[in-house]
mmCIF file of C-alpha atoms in Angstrom:
data_model
loop_
_atom_site.group_PDB
_atom_site.id
_atom_site.type_symbol
_atom_site.label_atom_id
_atom_site.label_comp_id
_atom_site.label_asym_id
_atom_site.label_seq_id
_atom_site.Cartn_x
_atom_site.Cartn_y
_atom_site.Cartn_z
ATOM 1 C CA MET A 1 105.053 125.971 95.047
ATOM 2 C CA PRO A 2 103.644 125.084 98.468
ATOM 3 C CA ILE A 3 100.682 127.050 99.692
ATOM 4 C CA GLU A 4 102.244 128.837 102.657
ATOM 5 C CA MET A 5 99.971 129.494 105.591
ATOM 6 C CA SER A 6 100.576 132.650 107.571
ATOM 7 C CA SER A 7 99.566 132.214 111.167
ATOM 8 C CA ARG A 8 97.769 135.538 110.945
ATOM 9 C CA ARG A 9 95.352 134.289 108.308
ATOM 10 C CA SER A 10 92.525 132.469 110.018
ATOM 11 C CA ARG A 11 90.272 131.474 107.115
ATOM 12 C CA ILE A 12 91.188 128.980 104.464
ATOM 13 C CA THR A 13 88.950 129.602 101.498
ATOM 14 C CA ASP A 14 86.978 126.964 99.633
ATOM 15 C CA GLU A 15 88.925 128.039 96.616
ATOM 16 C CA GLU A 16 92.201 127.105 98.269
ATOM 17 C CA ILE A 17 90.833 123.722 99.213
ATOM 18 C CA ASN A 18 89.597 123.109 95.691
ATOM 19 C CA GLU A 19 92.963 124.133 94.334
ATOM 20 C CA LEU A 20 94.699 121.712 96.687
ATOM 21 C CA ILE A 21 92.375 118.879 95.715
ATOM 22 C CA SER A 22 92.896 119.407 92.004
ATOM 23 C CA LYS A 23 96.648 119.671 92.499
ATOM 24 C CA LEU A 24 96.638 116.366 94.349
ATOM 25 C CA GLN A 25 94.632 114.854 91.532
ATOM 26 C CA SER A 26 96.941 116.150 88.847
ATOM 27 C CA LEU A 27 99.863 114.739 90.806
ATOM 28 C CA LEU A 28 98.691 111.193 90.260
ATOM 29 C CA PRO A 29 99.950 109.451 87.158
ATOM 30 C CA GLU A 30 97.498 109.270 84.241
ATOM 31 C CA SER A 31 96.465 105.693 84.855
ATOM 32 C CA ARG A 32 95.266 106.390 88.360
ATOM 33 C CA ARG A 33 93.688 109.695 87.501
ATOM 34 C CA ARG A 34 90.858 108.177 85.547
ATOM 35 C CA SER A 35 89.553 106.234 88.514
ATOM 36 C CA THR A 36 89.520 109.364 90.656
ATOM 37 C CA SER A 37 87.844 111.611 88.093
ATOM 38 C CA ARG A 38 84.746 111.633 90.262
ATOM 39 C CA ALA A 39 87.035 112.754 93.090
ATOM 40 C CA SER A 40 85.595 111.091 96.128
ATOM 41 C CA ALA A 41 87.780 112.184 99.018
ATOM 42 C CA SER A 42 88.589 108.649 100.129
ATOM 43 C CA LYS A 43 89.532 107.556 96.613
ATOM 44 C CA LEU A 44 91.818 110.541 96.228
ATOM 45 C CA LEU A 45 93.491 109.805 99.548
ATOM 46 C CA LYS A 46 93.848 106.127 98.699
ATOM 47 C CA GLU A 47 95.479 106.878 95.345
ATOM 48 C CA THR A 48 97.738 109.483 96.909
ATOM 49 C CA CYS A 49 98.943 107.037 99.560
ATOM 50 C CA SER A 50 99.460 104.381 96.936
ATOM 51 C CA TYR A 51 101.425 106.822 94.788
ATOM 52 C CA ILE A 52 103.715 107.809 97.647
ATOM 53 C CA ARG A 53 104.310 104.176 98.490
ATOM 54 C CA SER A 54 105.254 103.441 94.900
ATOM 55 C CA LEU A 55 107.727 106.342 94.931
ATOM 56 C CA HIS A 56 109.277 104.942 98.124
ATOM 57 C CA ARG A 57 109.676 101.571 96.420
ATOM 58 C CA GLU A 58 111.307 103.187 93.419
ATOM 59 C CA VAL A 59 113.830 105.014 95.587
ATOM 60 C CA ASP A 60 114.618 101.762 97.340
ATOM 61 C CA ASP A 61 115.055 99.910 94.056
ATOM 62 C CA LEU A 62 117.203 102.666 92.551
ATOM 63 C CA SER A 63 119.376 102.682 95.675
ATOM 64 C CA ASP A 64 119.928 98.948 95.197
ATOM 65 C CA ARG A 65 120.903 99.344 91.580
ATOM 66 C CA LEU A 66 123.113 102.360 92.202
ATOM 67 C CA SER A 67 124.912 100.524 94.980
ATOM 68 C CA ASP A 68 125.617 97.595 92.649
ATOM 69 C CA LEU A 69 127.089 99.989 90.131
ATOM 70 C CA MET A 70 129.062 102.092 92.600
ATOM 71 C CA SER A 71 130.864 99.048 93.887
ATOM 72 C CA THR A 72 132.561 98.606 90.544
ATOM 73 C CA MET A 73 133.420 102.256 90.101
ATOM 74 C CA ASP A 74 137.038 103.224 90.636
ATOM 75 C CA SER A 75 138.211 106.684 91.569
ATOM 76 C CA ASN A 76 140.130 107.178 88.347
ATOM 77 C CA SER A 77 137.164 106.629 86.041
ATOM 78 C CA PRO A 78 135.948 109.472 83.813
ATOM 79 C CA GLN A 79 132.684 109.404 85.726
ATOM 80 C CA ALA A 80 134.448 110.140 89.006
ATOM 81 C CA GLU A 81 136.058 113.125 87.301
ATOM 82 C CA ILE A 82 132.629 114.380 86.200
ATOM 83 C CA ILE A 83 131.393 114.037 89.748
ATOM 84 C CA ARG A 84 134.385 115.934 91.079
ATOM 85 C CA SER A 85 133.853 118.754 88.610
ATOM 86 C CA ILE A 86 130.170 119.034 89.500
ATOM 87 C CA LEU A 87 131.091 119.272 93.149
ATOM 88 C CA ARG A 88 133.705 121.903 92.473
ATOM 89 C CA SER A 89 131.254 124.236 90.723
ATOM 90 C CA MET B 1 103.387 119.789 89.258
ATOM 91 C CA GLN B 2 107.119 120.024 89.032
ATOM 92 C CA VAL B 3 110.084 121.298 90.978
ATOM 93 C CA ARG B 4 112.431 123.919 89.594
ATOM 94 C CA ASN B 5 115.684 122.907 87.914
ATOM 95 C CA SER B 6 117.616 124.614 90.685
ATOM 96 C CA PHE B 7 115.998 122.155 93.089
ATOM 97 C CA LYS B 8 117.095 119.178 90.997
ATOM 98 C CA LEU B 9 120.618 120.506 90.637
ATOM 99 C CA ALA B 10 120.968 121.090 94.367
ATOM 100 C CA LEU B 11 119.609 117.596 94.978
ATOM 101 C CA LEU B 12 122.115 116.045 92.597
ATOM 102 C CA LYS B 13 125.078 117.973 93.995
ATOM 103 C CA GLN B 14 124.342 117.141 97.604
ATOM 104 C CA MET B 15 123.632 113.533 96.794
ATOM 105 C CA LEU B 16 126.992 113.185 95.034
ATOM 106 C CA LEU B 17 128.622 114.935 97.971
ATOM 107 C CA GLY B 18 127.025 112.364 100.213
ATOM 108 C CA PHE B 19 128.386 109.538 98.075
ATOM 109 C CA GLN B 20 131.840 111.054 98.308
ATOM 110 C CA LEU B 21 131.652 111.615 102.076
ATOM 111 C CA SER B 22 130.536 108.089 102.739
ATOM 112 C CA ALA B 23 132.997 106.717 100.151
ATOM 113 C CA VAL B 24 130.433 104.558 98.374
ATOM 114 C CA SER B 25 132.872 103.626 95.662
ATOM 115 C CA SER B 26 135.368 102.122 98.057
ATOM 116 C CA ASN B 27 135.591 98.378 98.270
ATOM 117 C CA SER B 28 135.481 98.302 102.044
ATOM 118 C CA MET B 29 131.714 98.749 102.303
ATOM 119 C CA SER B 30 129.268 95.901 102.562
ATOM 120 C CA VAL B 31 126.328 95.865 100.174
ATOM 121 C CA PRO B 32 123.695 96.911 102.733
ATOM 122 C CA GLU B 33 126.026 99.627 104.081
ATOM 123 C CA ARG B 34 126.453 101.032 100.604
ATOM 124 C CA LYS B 35 122.760 100.986 99.894
ATOM 125 C CA ASN B 36 121.977 102.750 103.157
ATOM 126 C CA ALA B 37 124.587 105.404 102.450
ATOM 127 C CA ILE B 38 123.064 105.997 99.037
ATOM 128 C CA LYS B 39 119.536 106.216 100.405
ATOM 129 C CA LEU B 40 120.578 108.507 103.231
ATOM 130 C CA SER B 41 122.465 110.730 100.803
ATOM 131 C CA ALA B 42 119.421 110.915 98.548
ATOM 132 C CA ASP B 43 117.099 111.836 101.423
ATOM 133 C CA ALA B 44 119.434 114.383 102.989
ATOM 134 C CA ALA B 45 119.996 115.918 99.551
ATOM 135 C CA MET B 46 116.246 116.175 99.022
ATOM 136 C CA VAL B 47 115.887 117.935 102.389
ATOM 137 C CA PHE B 48 118.718 120.315 101.505
ATOM 138 C CA ALA B 49 117.144 121.193 98.180
ATOM 139 C CA ARG B 50 113.692 121.778 99.659
ATOM 140 C CA GLY B 51 114.750 123.742 102.716
ATOM 141 C CA SER B 52 112.632 124.198 105.803
ATOM 142 C CA THR B 53 109.116 122.863 105.789
ATOM 143 C CA ARG B 54 107.266 120.502 108.060
ATOM 144 C CA TRP B 55 108.003 117.291 106.228
ATOM 145 C CA THR B 56 111.714 118.072 105.841
ATOM 146 C CA ARG B 57 111.984 118.660 109.579
ATOM 147 C CA GLY B 58 110.075 115.430 110.139
ATOM 148 C CA LEU B 59 112.454 113.597 107.837
ATOM 149 C CA VAL B 60 115.564 115.034 109.524
ATOM 150 C CA ALA B 61 114.135 114.100 112.919
ATOM 151 C CA GLY B 62 113.490 110.560 111.717
ATOM 152 C CA LEU B 63 116.912 110.140 110.133
ATOM 153 C CA SER B 64 118.645 111.605 113.208
ATOM 154 C CA GLU B 65 117.196 108.896 115.395
ATOM 155 C CA ASN B 66 119.982 106.653 114.181
ATOM 156 C CA SER B 67 123.169 108.186 115.603
ATOM 157 C CA ASN B 68 125.243 106.573 112.835
ATOM 158 C CA ASN B 69 123.581 108.925 110.391
ATOM 159 C CA GLU B 70 124.622 112.118 112.112
ATOM 160 C CA ASP B 71 127.988 112.633 110.410
ATOM 161 C CA LEU B 72 126.609 112.222 106.929
ATOM 162 C CA LEU B 73 123.577 114.388 107.716
ATOM 163 C CA ARG B 74 125.810 117.179 108.971
ATOM 164 C CA GLY B 75 128.131 116.774 106.021
ATOM 165 C CA ILE B 76 125.328 117.161 103.510
ATOM 166 C CA LEU B 77 123.114 119.664 105.316
ATOM 167 C CA GLY B 78 125.821 121.850 106.837
ATOM 168 C CA LYS B 79 124.339 124.785 108.759
ATOM 169 C CA LYS B 80 120.843 123.718 107.736
ATOM 170 C CA TYR B 81 121.094 120.713 110.014
ATOM 171 C CA GLU B 82 120.802 122.750 113.202
ATOM 172 C CA ARG B 83 118.023 124.916 111.814
ATOM 173 C CA LEU B 84 116.020 121.923 110.675
ATOM 174 C CA SER B 85 116.418 120.194 114.024
ATOM 175 C CA LEU B 86 114.829 123.028 115.989
ATOM 176 C CA PRO B 87 111.322 122.253 117.202
ATOM 177 C CA CYS B 88 108.805 124.112 115.058
ATOM 178 C CA ARG B 89 105.943 126.151 116.429
ATOM 179 C CA SER B 90 102.681 124.415 115.833
ATOM 180 C CA SER B 91 100.436 127.165 114.618
ATOM 181 C CA TRP B 92 97.436 125.109 113.642
ATOM 182 C CA LYS B 93 94.914 124.178 116.255
ATOM 183 C CA ILE B 94 93.494 120.710 115.714
ATOM 184 C CA PRO B 95 89.766 121.695 116.000
ATOM 185 C CA ARG B 96 90.149 124.109 113.111
ATOM 186 C CA SER B 97 91.813 121.421 111.061
ATOM 187 C CA ARG B 98 88.903 119.051 111.630
ATOM 188 C CA LYS B 99 86.523 121.658 110.235
ATOM 189 C CA ILE B 100 88.725 121.982 107.183
ATOM 190 C CA LEU B 101 88.672 118.262 106.676
ATOM 191 C CA LYS B 102 84.869 118.309 106.729
ATOM 192 C CA ARG B 103 84.925 121.047 104.127
ATOM 193 C CA CYS B 104 87.299 119.015 101.982
ATOM 194 C CA LEU B 105 84.886 116.129 102.237
ATOM 195 C CA GLY B 106 81.991 118.395 101.334
ATOM 196 C CA LEU B 107 83.771 119.826 98.336
ATOM 197 C CA CYS B 108 84.825 116.407 97.159
ATOM 198 C CA SER B 109 81.336 114.951 97.286
ATOM 199 C CA ARG B 110 79.918 118.025 95.593
ATOM 200 C CA ARG B 111 82.209 117.314 92.664
ATOM 201 C CA LYS B 112 80.458 113.961 92.274
ATOM 202 C CA LYS B 113 77.130 113.988 90.476
ATOM 203 C CA ALA B 114 75.098 112.459 93.255
ATOM 204 C CA THR B 115 71.496 111.479 92.847
ATOM 205 C CA ALA B 116 71.218 109.658 96.139
ATOM 206 C CA THR B 117 68.126 109.357 98.271
ATOM 207 C CA GLN B 118 67.913 110.913 101.714
ATOM 208 C CA HIS B 119 68.700 107.569 103.358
ATOM 209 C CA ASP B 120 71.576 106.848 101.034
ATOM 210 C CA VAL B 121 73.079 110.238 101.641
ATOM 211 C CA LYS B 122 73.082 109.773 105.405
ATOM 212 C CA SER B 123 74.582 106.270 105.612
ATOM 213 C CA GLY B 124 76.787 106.967 102.605
ATOM 214 C CA SER B 125 78.340 109.991 104.159
ATOM 215 C CA THR B 126 78.966 108.259 107.493
ATOM 216 C CA LEU B 127 80.758 105.463 105.696
ATOM 217 C CA ALA B 128 82.653 107.952 103.570
ATOM 218 C CA ARG B 129 83.708 109.859 106.637
ATOM 219 C CA ARG B 130 84.963 106.711 108.316
ATOM 220 C CA LEU B 131 86.851 105.696 105.198
ATOM 221 C CA VAL B 132 88.406 109.114 104.879
ATOM 222 C CA LYS B 133 89.519 108.981 108.505
ATOM 223 C CA LYS B 134 91.146 105.616 107.886
ATOM 224 C CA ARG B 135 92.979 106.814 104.781
ATOM 225 C CA ILE B 136 94.185 109.878 106.618
ATOM 226 C CA GLN B 137 95.755 107.686 109.302
ATOM 227 C CA VAL B 138 97.613 105.828 106.565
ATOM 228 C CA LEU B 139 98.750 109.074 104.973
ATOM 229 C CA LYS B 140 100.014 110.386 108.297
ATOM 230 C CA LYS B 141 102.316 107.397 108.588
ATOM 231 C CA LEU B 142 103.637 107.807 105.056
ATOM 232 C CA LEU B 143 104.440 111.485 105.386
ATOM 233 C CA PRO B 144 107.528 112.376 107.429
ATOM 234 C CA GLY B 145 106.311 114.329 110.443
ATOM 235 C CA GLY B 146 102.760 113.572 109.390
ATOM 236 C CA GLU B 147 101.651 112.414 112.835
ATOM 237 C CA SER B 148 101.667 115.996 114.086
ATOM 238 C CA MET B 149 99.794 117.395 111.106
ATOM 239 C CA ALA B 150 96.129 117.603 110.342
ATOM 240 C CA GLY B 151 93.657 118.993 107.877
ATOM 241 C CA PHE B 152 94.779 121.410 105.242
ATOM 242 C CA SER B 153 98.444 121.413 106.214
ATOM 243 C CA LEU B 154 98.543 117.610 106.022
ATOM 244 C CA LEU B 155 97.318 117.650 102.437
ATOM 245 C CA ASP B 156 99.455 120.610 101.490
ATOM 246 C CA GLN B 157 102.573 118.972 102.892
ATOM 247 C CA THR B 158 101.637 115.712 101.171
ATOM 248 C CA LEU B 159 101.571 117.456 97.825
ATOM 249 C CA ASP B 160 104.889 119.154 98.540
ATOM 250 C CA TYR B 161 106.486 115.897 99.657
ATOM 251 C CA ALA B 162 105.225 113.887 96.694
ATOM 252 C CA VAL B 163 106.550 116.432 94.225
ATOM 253 C CA SER B 164 109.960 116.390 95.914
ATOM 254 C CA LEU B 165 110.018 112.589 95.989
ATOM 255 C CA LYS B 166 109.279 112.478 92.294
ATOM 256 C CA ALA B 167 112.255 114.772 91.659
ATOM 257 C CA GLN B 168 114.451 112.540 93.833
ATOM 258 C CA VAL B 169 113.415 109.489 91.808
ATOM 259 C CA ASP B 170 114.037 111.372 88.575
ATOM 260 C CA ILE B 171 117.567 112.399 89.548
ATOM 261 C CA MET B 172 118.450 108.916 90.790
ATOM 262 C CA ARG B 173 117.182 107.368 87.552
ATOM 263 C CA ARG B 174 119.306 109.730 85.493
ATOM 264 C CA LEU B 175 122.346 109.126 87.647
ATOM 265 C CA LEU B 176 121.868 105.398 87.221
ATOM 266 C CA LYS B 177 121.605 105.798 83.476
ATOM 267 C CA ILE B 178 124.777 107.858 83.234
ATOM 268 C CA SER B 179 126.665 105.526 85.560
ATOM 269 C CA LYS B 180 125.662 102.511 83.504
ATOM 270 C CA ALA B 181 126.719 104.206 80.277
ATOM 271 C CA SER B 182 130.116 105.221 81.597
ATOM 272 C CA ASN B 183 130.691 101.791 83.095
ATOM 273 C CA LEU B 184 130.236 100.185 79.727
ATOM 274 C CA ASN B 185 132.991 102.330 78.312
ATOM 275 C CA LYS B 186 135.600 100.916 80.642
#
C-alpha cells in the first residue's frame, strides 16, 4: 500500500507524484472531493488536514462512547466471552 | 484506498487485548482514565497492525513520552515496542524534498485549466507557494513524526496514516455497535 522509497533510488518520477496526488484526492470523502476537483495543491492540503482532524475527532468521540459502555460491562457477560475467544484465537 | 482485512483483525485483537490489560470494564477506573486507556489501546493497536513506518514510530515516540503509558504499550506491542523505539535513519535530504514539493506544486497547477496572464501567473504562484507552505506546516503537526518529514515522504506518510486512521475509526464504530447490542440483551 505505501509507496516505499529505497534509499538507492534517487529520482522520484512525475508519475509517482501524480499517483500520490490522485490517491490523496480519492482519500477524501465525496463531499470534499468536488471542491478539490481542480486540484490546487493548497486546496488538496487543506482538505487533507481537515479530513485528518475530523478522523481524530471521531476517534475521540468513539472513545468517549465506548468508555461509557465499558463501565457497565461485567466480566460474565456474553460479550466478554466473545472477547476472550477472539483473544484466544 | 483501504487496508487489508488482516490489518483490521490485528487492530481489533490488540485493541481488545489493551482493554483487558488495562481492565477497562472494572469499576475502579475513573471516566477520564477509562477513556484514555481506550484511546491508547486503539492507537497502540493501530501501530501494531501497521508495523514499522515513519508515522508509527512517531506515534510510539509521542505516546512513550508519558511514562504511565509504557506498560500498556509494551503489553500491546510486545517485541515491536523496542524495534519501533529505535531511532530511524533519515535517508531523505531536505534540499531534495524541497525540489519535490515544487514539482508537486507544478503538477497540481498544471491539472488546473489556467488562462492567467503573465502578471497573474507570477503573483498567483507566489501566493500559492506561500499558502502551500502554510498548509504543510499544519500537516506536519497533524502527522505523528511529521516534523522530521518533508516533501514526497510527508505526503506518502500522510496517505498511509489517514488510511490507517480510517480503519481504526471503522473498527471502533463496529465495536461500539456490537457492545450496544449485547448490552441491550442483558
